[in-house]
XYZ file of C-alpha atoms in Angstrom:
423
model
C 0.000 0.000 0.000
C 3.222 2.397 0.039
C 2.996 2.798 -3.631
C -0.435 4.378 -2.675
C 0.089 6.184 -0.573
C 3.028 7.782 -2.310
C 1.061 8.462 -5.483
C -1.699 10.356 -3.017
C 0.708 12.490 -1.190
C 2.940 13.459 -4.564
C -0.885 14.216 -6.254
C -1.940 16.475 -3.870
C 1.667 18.078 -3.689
C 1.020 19.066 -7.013
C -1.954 20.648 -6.399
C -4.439 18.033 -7.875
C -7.732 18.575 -6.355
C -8.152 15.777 -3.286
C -11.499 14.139 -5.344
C -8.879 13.194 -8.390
C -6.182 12.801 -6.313
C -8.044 9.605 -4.604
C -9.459 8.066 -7.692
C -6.177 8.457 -9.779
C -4.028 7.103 -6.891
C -6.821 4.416 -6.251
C -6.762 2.638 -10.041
C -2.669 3.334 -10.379
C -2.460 1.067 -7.251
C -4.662 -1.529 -8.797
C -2.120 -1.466 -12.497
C 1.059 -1.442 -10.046
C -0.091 -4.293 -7.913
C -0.963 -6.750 -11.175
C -4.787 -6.176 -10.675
C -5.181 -4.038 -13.631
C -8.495 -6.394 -14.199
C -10.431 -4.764 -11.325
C -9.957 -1.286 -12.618
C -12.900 -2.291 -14.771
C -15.322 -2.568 -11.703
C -14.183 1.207 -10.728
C -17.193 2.663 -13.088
C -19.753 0.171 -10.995
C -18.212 1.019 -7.491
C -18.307 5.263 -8.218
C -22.161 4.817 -9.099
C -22.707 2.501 -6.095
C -21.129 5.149 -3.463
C -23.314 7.933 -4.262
C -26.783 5.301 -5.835
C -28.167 5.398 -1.563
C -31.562 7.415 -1.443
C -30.647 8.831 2.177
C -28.136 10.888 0.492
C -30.565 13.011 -1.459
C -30.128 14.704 2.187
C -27.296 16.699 1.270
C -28.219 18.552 -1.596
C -31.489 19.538 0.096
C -30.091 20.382 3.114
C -27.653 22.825 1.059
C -30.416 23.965 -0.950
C -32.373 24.945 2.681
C -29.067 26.469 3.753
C -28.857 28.410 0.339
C -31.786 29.434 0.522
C -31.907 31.308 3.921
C -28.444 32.649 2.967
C -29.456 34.648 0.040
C -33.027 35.048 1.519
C -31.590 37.262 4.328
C -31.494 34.831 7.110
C -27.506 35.549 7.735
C -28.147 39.189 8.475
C -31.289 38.429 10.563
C -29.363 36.167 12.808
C -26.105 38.543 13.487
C -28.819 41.162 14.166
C -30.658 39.170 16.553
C -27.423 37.885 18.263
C -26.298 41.790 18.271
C -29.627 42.439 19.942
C -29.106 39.449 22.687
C -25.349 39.928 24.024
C -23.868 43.128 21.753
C -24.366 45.182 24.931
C -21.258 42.961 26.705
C -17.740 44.102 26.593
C -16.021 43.017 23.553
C -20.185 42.217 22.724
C -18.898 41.715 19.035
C -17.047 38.471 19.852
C -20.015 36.923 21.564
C -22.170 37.721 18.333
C -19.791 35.838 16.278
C -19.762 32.619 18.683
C -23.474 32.596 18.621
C -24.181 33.477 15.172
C -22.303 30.452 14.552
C -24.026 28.506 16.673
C -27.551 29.540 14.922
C -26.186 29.100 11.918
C -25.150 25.535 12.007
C -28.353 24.825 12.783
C -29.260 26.044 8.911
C -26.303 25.592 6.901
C -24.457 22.299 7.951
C -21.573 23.319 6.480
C -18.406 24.434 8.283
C -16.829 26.168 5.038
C -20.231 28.212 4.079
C -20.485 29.129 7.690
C -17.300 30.504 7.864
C -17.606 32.463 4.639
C -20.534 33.510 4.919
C -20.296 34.775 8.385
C -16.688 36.238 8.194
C -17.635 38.386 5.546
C -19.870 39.839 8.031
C -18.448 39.325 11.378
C -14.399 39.964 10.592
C -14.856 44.074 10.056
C -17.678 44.339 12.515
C -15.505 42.334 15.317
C -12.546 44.821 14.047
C -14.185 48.103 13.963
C -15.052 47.587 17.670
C -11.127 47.634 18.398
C -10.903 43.906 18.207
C -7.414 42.516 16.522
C -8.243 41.070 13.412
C -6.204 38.178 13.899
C -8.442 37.068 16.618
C -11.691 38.000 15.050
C -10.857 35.722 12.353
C -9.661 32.936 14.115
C -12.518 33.409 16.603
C -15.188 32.243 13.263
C -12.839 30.268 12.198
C -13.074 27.901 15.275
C -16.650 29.133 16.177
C -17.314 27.421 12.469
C -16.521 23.882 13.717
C -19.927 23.448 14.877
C -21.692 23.856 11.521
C -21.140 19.987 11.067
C -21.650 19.185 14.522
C -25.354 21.537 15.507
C -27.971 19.476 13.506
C -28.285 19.309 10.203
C -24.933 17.940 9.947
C -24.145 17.298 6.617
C -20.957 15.149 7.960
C -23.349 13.312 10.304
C -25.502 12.126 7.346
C -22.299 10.809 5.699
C -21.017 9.006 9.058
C -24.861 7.457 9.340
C -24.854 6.496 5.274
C -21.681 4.427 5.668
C -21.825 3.236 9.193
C -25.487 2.191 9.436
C -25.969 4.453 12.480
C -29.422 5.981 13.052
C -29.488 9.526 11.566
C -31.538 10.710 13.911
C -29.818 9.743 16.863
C -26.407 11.454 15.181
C -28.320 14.593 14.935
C -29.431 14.601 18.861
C -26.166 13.625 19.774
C -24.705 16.151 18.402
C -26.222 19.187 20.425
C -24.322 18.467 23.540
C -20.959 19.414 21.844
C -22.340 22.061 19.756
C -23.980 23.764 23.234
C -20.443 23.130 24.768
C -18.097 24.293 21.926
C -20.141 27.661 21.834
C -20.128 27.794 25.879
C -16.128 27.437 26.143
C -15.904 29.927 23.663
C -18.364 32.396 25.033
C -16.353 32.074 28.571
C -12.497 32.438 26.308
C -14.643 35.821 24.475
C -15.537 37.007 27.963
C -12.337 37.007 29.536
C -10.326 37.935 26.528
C -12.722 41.271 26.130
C -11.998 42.127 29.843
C -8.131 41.582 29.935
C -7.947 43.533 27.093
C -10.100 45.922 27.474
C -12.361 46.018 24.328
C -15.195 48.526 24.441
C -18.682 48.236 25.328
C -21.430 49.753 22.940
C -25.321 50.361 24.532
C -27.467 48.166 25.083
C -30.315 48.108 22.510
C -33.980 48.576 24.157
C -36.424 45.732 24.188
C -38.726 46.684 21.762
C -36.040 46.562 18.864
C -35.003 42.986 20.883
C -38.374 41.585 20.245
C -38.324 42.864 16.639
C -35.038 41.123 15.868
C -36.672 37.911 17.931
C -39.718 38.205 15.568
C -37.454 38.135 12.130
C -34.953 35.719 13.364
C -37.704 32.899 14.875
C -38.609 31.620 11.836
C -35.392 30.385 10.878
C -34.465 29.610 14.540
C -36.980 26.942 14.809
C -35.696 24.800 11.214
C -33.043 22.909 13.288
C -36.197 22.165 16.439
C -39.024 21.021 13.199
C -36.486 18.324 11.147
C -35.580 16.927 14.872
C -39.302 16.559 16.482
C -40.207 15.458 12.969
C -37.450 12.925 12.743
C -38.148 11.305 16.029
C -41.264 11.394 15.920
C -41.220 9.569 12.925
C -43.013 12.147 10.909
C -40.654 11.826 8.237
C -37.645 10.302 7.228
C -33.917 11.849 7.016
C -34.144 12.699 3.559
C -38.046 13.952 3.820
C -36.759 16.239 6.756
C -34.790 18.022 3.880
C -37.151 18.179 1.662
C -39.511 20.065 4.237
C -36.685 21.950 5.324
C -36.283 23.163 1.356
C -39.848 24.062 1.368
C -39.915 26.293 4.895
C -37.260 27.920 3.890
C -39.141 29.024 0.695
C -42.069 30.014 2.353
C -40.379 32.181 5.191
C -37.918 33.860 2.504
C -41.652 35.011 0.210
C -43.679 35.545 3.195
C -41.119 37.949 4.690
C -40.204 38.858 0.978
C -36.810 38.891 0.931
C -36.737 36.124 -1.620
C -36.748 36.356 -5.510
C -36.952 34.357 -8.451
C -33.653 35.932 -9.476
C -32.299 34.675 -5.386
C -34.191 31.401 -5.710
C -32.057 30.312 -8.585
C -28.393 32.141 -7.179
C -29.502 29.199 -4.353
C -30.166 26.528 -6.938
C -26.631 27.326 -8.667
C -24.706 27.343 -5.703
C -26.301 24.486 -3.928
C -25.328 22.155 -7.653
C -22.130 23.193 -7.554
C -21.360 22.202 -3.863
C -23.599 18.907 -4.486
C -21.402 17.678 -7.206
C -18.299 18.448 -5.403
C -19.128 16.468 -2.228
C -21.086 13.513 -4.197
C -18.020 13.562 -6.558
C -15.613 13.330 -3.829
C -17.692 10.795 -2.802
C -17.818 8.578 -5.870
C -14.035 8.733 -5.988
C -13.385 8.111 -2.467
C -15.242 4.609 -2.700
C -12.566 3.507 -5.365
C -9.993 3.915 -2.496
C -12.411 1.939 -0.310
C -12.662 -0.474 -2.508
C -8.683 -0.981 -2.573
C -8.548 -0.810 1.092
C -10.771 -3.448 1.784
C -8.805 -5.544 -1.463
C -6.025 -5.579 0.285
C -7.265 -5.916 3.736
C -5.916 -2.626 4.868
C -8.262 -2.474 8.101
C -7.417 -5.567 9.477
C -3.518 -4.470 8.973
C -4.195 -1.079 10.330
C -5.987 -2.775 13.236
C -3.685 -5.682 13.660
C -0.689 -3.112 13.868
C -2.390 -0.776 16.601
C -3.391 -4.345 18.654
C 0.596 -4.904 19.094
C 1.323 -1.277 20.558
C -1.428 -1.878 23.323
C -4.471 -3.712 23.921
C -5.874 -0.756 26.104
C -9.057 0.701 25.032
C -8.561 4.447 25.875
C -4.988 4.153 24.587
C -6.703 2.839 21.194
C -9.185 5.651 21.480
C -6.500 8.694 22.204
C -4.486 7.082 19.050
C -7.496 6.731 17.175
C -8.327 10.587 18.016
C -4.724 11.400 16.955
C -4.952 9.993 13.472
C -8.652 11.362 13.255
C -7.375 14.935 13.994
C -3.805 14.941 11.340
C -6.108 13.739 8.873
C -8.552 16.578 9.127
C -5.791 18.685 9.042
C -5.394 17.838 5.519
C -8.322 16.303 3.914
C -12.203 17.321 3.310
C -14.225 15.307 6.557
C -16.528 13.294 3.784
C -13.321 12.289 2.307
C -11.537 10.619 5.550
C -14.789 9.382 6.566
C -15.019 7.012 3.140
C -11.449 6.170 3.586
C -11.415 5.265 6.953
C -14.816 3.754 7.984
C -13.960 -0.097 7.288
C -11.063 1.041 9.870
C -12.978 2.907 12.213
C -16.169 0.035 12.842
C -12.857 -2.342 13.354
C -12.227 0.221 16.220
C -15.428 0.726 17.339
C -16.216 -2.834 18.078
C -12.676 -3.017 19.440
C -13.301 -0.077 21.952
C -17.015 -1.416 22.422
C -18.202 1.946 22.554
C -22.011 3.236 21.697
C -21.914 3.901 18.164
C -23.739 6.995 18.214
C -21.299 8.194 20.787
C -18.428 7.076 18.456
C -19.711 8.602 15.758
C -20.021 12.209 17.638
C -15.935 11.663 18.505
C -15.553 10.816 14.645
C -16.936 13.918 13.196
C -15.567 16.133 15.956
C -12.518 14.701 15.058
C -12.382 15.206 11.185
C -14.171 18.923 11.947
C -11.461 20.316 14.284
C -9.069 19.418 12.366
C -10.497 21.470 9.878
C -9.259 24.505 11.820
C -6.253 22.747 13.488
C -2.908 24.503 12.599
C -0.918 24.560 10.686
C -3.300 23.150 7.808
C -7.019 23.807 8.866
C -8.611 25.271 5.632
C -11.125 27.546 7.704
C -7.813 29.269 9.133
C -7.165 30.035 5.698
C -10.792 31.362 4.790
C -10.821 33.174 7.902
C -7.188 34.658 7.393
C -8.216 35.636 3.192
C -11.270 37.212 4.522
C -9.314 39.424 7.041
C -6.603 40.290 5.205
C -4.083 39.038 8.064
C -1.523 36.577 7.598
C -2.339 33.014 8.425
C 0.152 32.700 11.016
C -1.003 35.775 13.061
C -4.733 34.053 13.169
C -3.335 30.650 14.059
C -1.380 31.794 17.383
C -4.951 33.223 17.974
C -6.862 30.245 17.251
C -4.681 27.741 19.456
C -6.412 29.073 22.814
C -9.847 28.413 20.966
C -8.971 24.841 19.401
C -7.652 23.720 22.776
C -11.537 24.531 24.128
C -12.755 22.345 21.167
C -10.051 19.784 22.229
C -11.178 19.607 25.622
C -14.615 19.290 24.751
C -13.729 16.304 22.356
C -11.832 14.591 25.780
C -15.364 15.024 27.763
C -17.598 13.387 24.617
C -14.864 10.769 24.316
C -14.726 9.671 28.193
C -18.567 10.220 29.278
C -21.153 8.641 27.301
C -23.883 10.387 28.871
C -22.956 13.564 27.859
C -22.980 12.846 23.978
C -26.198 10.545 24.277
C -28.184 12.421 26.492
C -30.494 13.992 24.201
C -30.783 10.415 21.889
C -32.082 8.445 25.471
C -33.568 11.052 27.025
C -35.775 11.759 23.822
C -36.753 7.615 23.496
């Protein structure tokens, strides 16, 4: 598997995009290795990674998110975050953490969260004498929970490939979400008081319950697909569907959509469906070697002779998870690894909607883990400020995402208390 391996680092060295990297590097290994023959399954195995009906999820779910975006939701939400805690010290900072907390709840998406919200955020958060380093790594990190808050786009993926309910991913994934954005409120708080930021007035409660009033609507998307979910109203993929169709009748009722915004939505939700389902497609040809050549059994065999002890698997397990969200998309690492990570799981013996909430926390702070975590880069492109500056920042804020991971890692109840205490 070297030669692999090789070929995938030297591809994306190059600058090949990750989705070609993995199929080219997949069906070289199967000419160097004399199984040239197989590469003419390939076709049959793309098709069969993205043929799965649940996965009609993710373009919806984008479509919802789209929808709100350009429908005015973004602004709605900062305003009605602004109108909650903007009154605190450094009340800019705050905004951002909760913004992003509201907005995973729509988008599902850590990279559209942290665009669309830095553009926003970044200057606001600077023009009230915050560093703009630290504004941009706070939404960088603050971004983390868009595929953790339900709808989780990643949490659809983990549930497609590992058989896990769905619907129990999505509940289980509040409890991190609430205490991401609660370590980073506390980190906002005392950073605005050491140094000082300024404190702008408090807005009066009738322009509160206006912002409450525009902003509710959207608020309650995340609260209708998970009572409709569990109660078995409708199914995954029907949840998106419905959540398409509220978010078209809140964006013409409170007429901020158009036909000319409906299909900006349409264009940008194809384009990011065909780049996740293609990754997708091409990441199950590396599957498909891995399990050829019995890679998770190796992997699995190999980690069995450093130690037999299950939180010593678990820690190494989180290590790997975390370097390898450094560099690669979460849907991709989550095809690559899940033959290795139910070998884990049933190694560990741990709940598997618990191990699934370590597994995309993993793969998602990685995603802003120096010195590779692509929303660092948004974040820093958006602010102008050199990546370096907004990673010394950010390492305060990932170690509060860290330490969260530790708590859903070691205490079940903590991950699965909404999923038992809801059946």
């Amino acid at each position: 598997m070297s030669s692999f391996f090789l070929l995938f680092a030297g591809f994306l060295a190059t600058g090949v995009p990750i989705a070609l990297a993995l199929g080219i590097a997949g069906t070289a290994y199967l000419y160097l290795s004399g199984n040239g023959m197989m590469a003419l399954m390939l076709p049959q195995r793309m098709i069969a990674g993205v043929d799965q009906f649940v996965l009609l999820t993710i373009p919806l779910f984008l479509l919802a998110g789209a929808l709100m975006n350009v429908g005015g939701v973004t602004e709605r939400i900062v305003t009605f975050a602004r109108a909650m805690v903007g009154h605190r010290r450094g009340g800019m900072s705050s905004v951002s953490i909760l913004s992003s907390g509201f907005f995973a709840g729509i988008s599902g998406s850590a990279t559209a969260e942290a665009s669309a919200l830095g553009s926003i955020l970044i200057p606001s958060m600077a023009k009230q004498g915050m560093p703009p380093a630290y504004a941009a790594a706070l939404i960088a990190v603050s971004s983390v929970m868009g595929p953790i808050i339900p709808p989780s786009i990643t949490m659809i993926i983990y549930g497609v490939l590992s058989g896990a309910s769905i619907g129990q991913l999505f509940l289980a994934g509040i409890m991190p979400g609430i205490g991401i954005a609660a370590g980073l409120l506390i980190y906002a708080s005392w950073r605005a008081k050491r140094d000082g930021f300024p404190v702008t007035p408090r807005v009066t409660g009738r322009e509160r319950l206006a912002a409450t009033r525009r902003t509710l609507p959207a608020l309650l998307l995340p609260l209708i697909i998970l009572v409709g979910i569990k109660a078995g109203i409708f199914t995954p993929t029907e949840a998106a569907a419905v959540a398409v169709g509220y978010a078209l009748i809140i964006g013409f009722v409170y007429r901020d959509l158009t036909l000319s915004r409906v299909w900006e939505a349409l264009i940008a939700t194809a384009l990011v469906s065909t780049s996740i389902l293609f990754i997708t497609s091409m990441a199950s040809i590396v599957s498909f070697v891995f399990t050829l050549e019995q890679v998770p059994q190796l992997i699995a065999d190999a980690m069995l002779s450093l130690t037999e002890n299950p939180w010593m698997i678990l820690l190494l397990l989180n290590i790997f998870l975390l370097v390898l969200g450094m560099f690669l998309e979460p849907i991709s690492i989550l095809i690559l690894t899940m033959p290795i990570l139910m070998k884990f799981q049933a190694l560990i013996g741990m709940d598997p909607v618990q191990f699934g909430t370590v597994v995309v926390l993993n793969v998602v702070i990685g995603m802003a883990t120096p010195p590779v975590g692509i929303l660092l880069f948004i974040a820093s492109a958006i602010s102008g400020e050199p990546v370096g500056k907004v990673i010394r920042e950010a390492m305060p804020l990932v170690g509060i995402c860290l330490l969260v991971l530790a708590v859903i890692a070691l205490v079940p109840q903590v991950s699965l208390f909404f999923p038992s205490f809801l059946n």
